[in-house]
Short mmCIF file of C-alpha atoms in Angstrom, two decimals:
data_model
loop_
_atom_site.label_atom_id
_atom_site.label_comp_id
_atom_site.label_asym_id
_atom_site.label_seq_id
_atom_site.Cartn_x
_atom_site.Cartn_y
_atom_site.Cartn_z
CA MET T 790 110.36 91.77 79.86
CA GLY T 791 108.16 93.28 77.42
CA TYR T 792 105.01 95.46 78.06
CA ALA T 793 103.47 95.69 74.57
CA LYS T 794 99.87 94.99 75.81
CA GLU T 795 100.10 97.70 78.52
CA ARG T 796 101.97 100.13 76.32
CA GLY T 797 99.15 99.57 73.66
CA LYS T 798 96.61 100.43 76.19
CA LEU T 799 98.47 103.69 77.25
CA GLU T 800 99.03 104.71 73.63
CA LYS T 801 95.27 104.40 73.01
CA LEU T 802 94.60 106.55 76.01
CA LEU T 803 97.09 109.05 74.97
CA THR T 804 95.39 109.35 71.54
CA ARG T 805 92.07 109.67 73.10
CA THR T 806 93.18 112.35 75.59
CA ALA T 807 95.19 114.42 73.06
CA GLY T 808 92.05 115.57 71.15
CA ILE T 809 90.30 117.17 74.16
CA ASP T 810 90.76 120.90 74.74
CA VAL T 811 87.60 122.46 76.02
CA TYR T 812 85.96 121.86 79.34
CA ASN T 813 82.45 120.46 79.32
CA GLU T 814 80.88 117.56 81.22
CA LYS T 815 81.39 115.09 78.35
CA ASN T 816 85.09 115.95 78.02
CA LEU T 817 85.55 115.83 81.72
CA ALA T 818 83.88 112.36 81.76
CA ILE T 819 86.42 111.15 79.09
CA LEU T 820 89.35 112.55 81.15
CA LEU T 821 87.92 110.73 84.32
CA ASP T 822 87.56 107.48 82.40
CA ASN T 823 91.03 107.84 81.02
CA GLN T 824 92.45 108.55 84.53
CA GLU T 825 90.76 105.26 85.89
CA LYS T 826 92.21 103.24 82.98
CA TYR T 827 95.61 104.74 83.42
CA SER T 828 95.46 104.02 87.14
CA HIS T 829 94.61 100.42 86.60
CA THR T 830 97.37 100.04 84.04
CA VAL T 831 100.12 101.68 85.89
CA ARG T 832 99.14 99.65 89.03
CA ILE T 833 99.58 96.48 86.99
CA LEU T 834 102.99 97.62 85.77
CA LYS T 835 104.02 98.57 89.38
CA ASN T 836 103.14 95.11 90.65
CA LYS T 837 105.08 93.50 87.80
CA GLU T 838 108.18 95.54 88.23
CA PRO T 839 108.11 97.96 91.31
CA GLU T 840 111.70 99.39 90.67
CA THR T 841 110.74 100.72 87.26
CA PHE T 842 107.15 101.77 87.68
CA GLY T 843 106.97 102.43 91.51
CA ASP T 844 107.74 106.05 91.19
CA LEU T 845 105.32 106.63 88.27
CA TYR T 846 102.62 105.05 90.32
CA THR T 847 103.25 107.27 93.21
CA ASN T 848 104.34 110.58 91.64
CA GLU T 849 102.55 110.80 88.29
CA LEU T 850 99.30 109.27 89.52
CA GLN T 851 99.40 111.78 92.37
CA ALA T 852 99.80 114.62 90.11
CA VAL T 853 96.81 113.47 88.07
CA LYS T 854 94.65 113.13 91.14
CA GLU T 855 95.51 116.76 92.22
CA GLY T 856 94.59 117.92 88.77
CA LYS T 857 91.18 116.22 89.09
CA LYS T 858 90.70 117.70 92.52
CA SER T 859 91.43 121.19 91.29
CA VAL T 860 88.89 120.79 88.39
CA LYS T 861 86.29 119.76 90.84
CA GLU T 862 86.94 122.59 93.25
CA SER T 863 86.91 125.38 90.66
CA ASP T 864 84.42 128.14 91.04
CA SER T 865 84.34 130.10 87.85
CA ASP T 866 84.16 128.88 84.31
CA GLU T 867 87.56 130.57 83.60
CA ASP T 868 89.26 128.84 86.61
CA ARG T 869 87.53 125.48 85.48
CA GLN T 870 88.93 125.63 82.16
CA THR T 871 92.42 126.66 83.43
CA HIS T 872 92.44 123.68 85.78
CA PHE T 873 90.89 121.40 83.10
CA THR T 874 93.81 122.18 80.87
CA ALA T 875 96.26 121.48 83.57
CA TYR T 876 94.50 118.26 84.45
CA LYS T 877 94.61 117.07 80.84
CA GLY T 878 98.33 118.02 80.82
CA ALA T 879 98.93 115.89 83.90
CA ILE T 880 97.37 112.92 82.31
CA VAL T 881 99.14 113.41 79.06
CA GLN T 882 102.51 113.79 80.96
CA ALA T 883 101.86 110.61 83.02
CA LEU T 884 100.90 108.63 79.94
CA GLU T 885 104.06 109.73 78.07
CA ASN T 886 106.34 109.04 80.96
CA THR T 887 104.76 105.59 81.46
CA ILE T 888 104.96 104.63 77.81
CA LYS T 889 108.58 105.82 77.89
CA ALA T 890 109.30 103.72 80.90
CA THR T 891 107.80 100.56 79.19
CA LEU T 892 109.99 101.09 76.19
CA GLU T 893 113.08 101.57 78.33
CA SER T 894 112.53 98.41 80.44
CA LEU T 895 112.90 96.13 77.52
#
């Protein structure tokens, strides 16, 4: 079963996410939007093939959500930047793992 459509969406999100490094409201909004799109896509994949994508939906998406929460709860600018970088890293990791899973499930 091919997942070219979903993989294309994920690769586009990965490209969009990779260029973000500095915390500001605009970049945070981009990451939040990317998280929503990732969540939607991985949910579709999980519903199509739960054995392959169920763990990604549970584990990777949870890590991304925790990253978002830590950014929102940060008090200082330095902490916010640190948590923002970790949040971005969690999204990138989730995207890469999901893209890899779509390629392996061919």
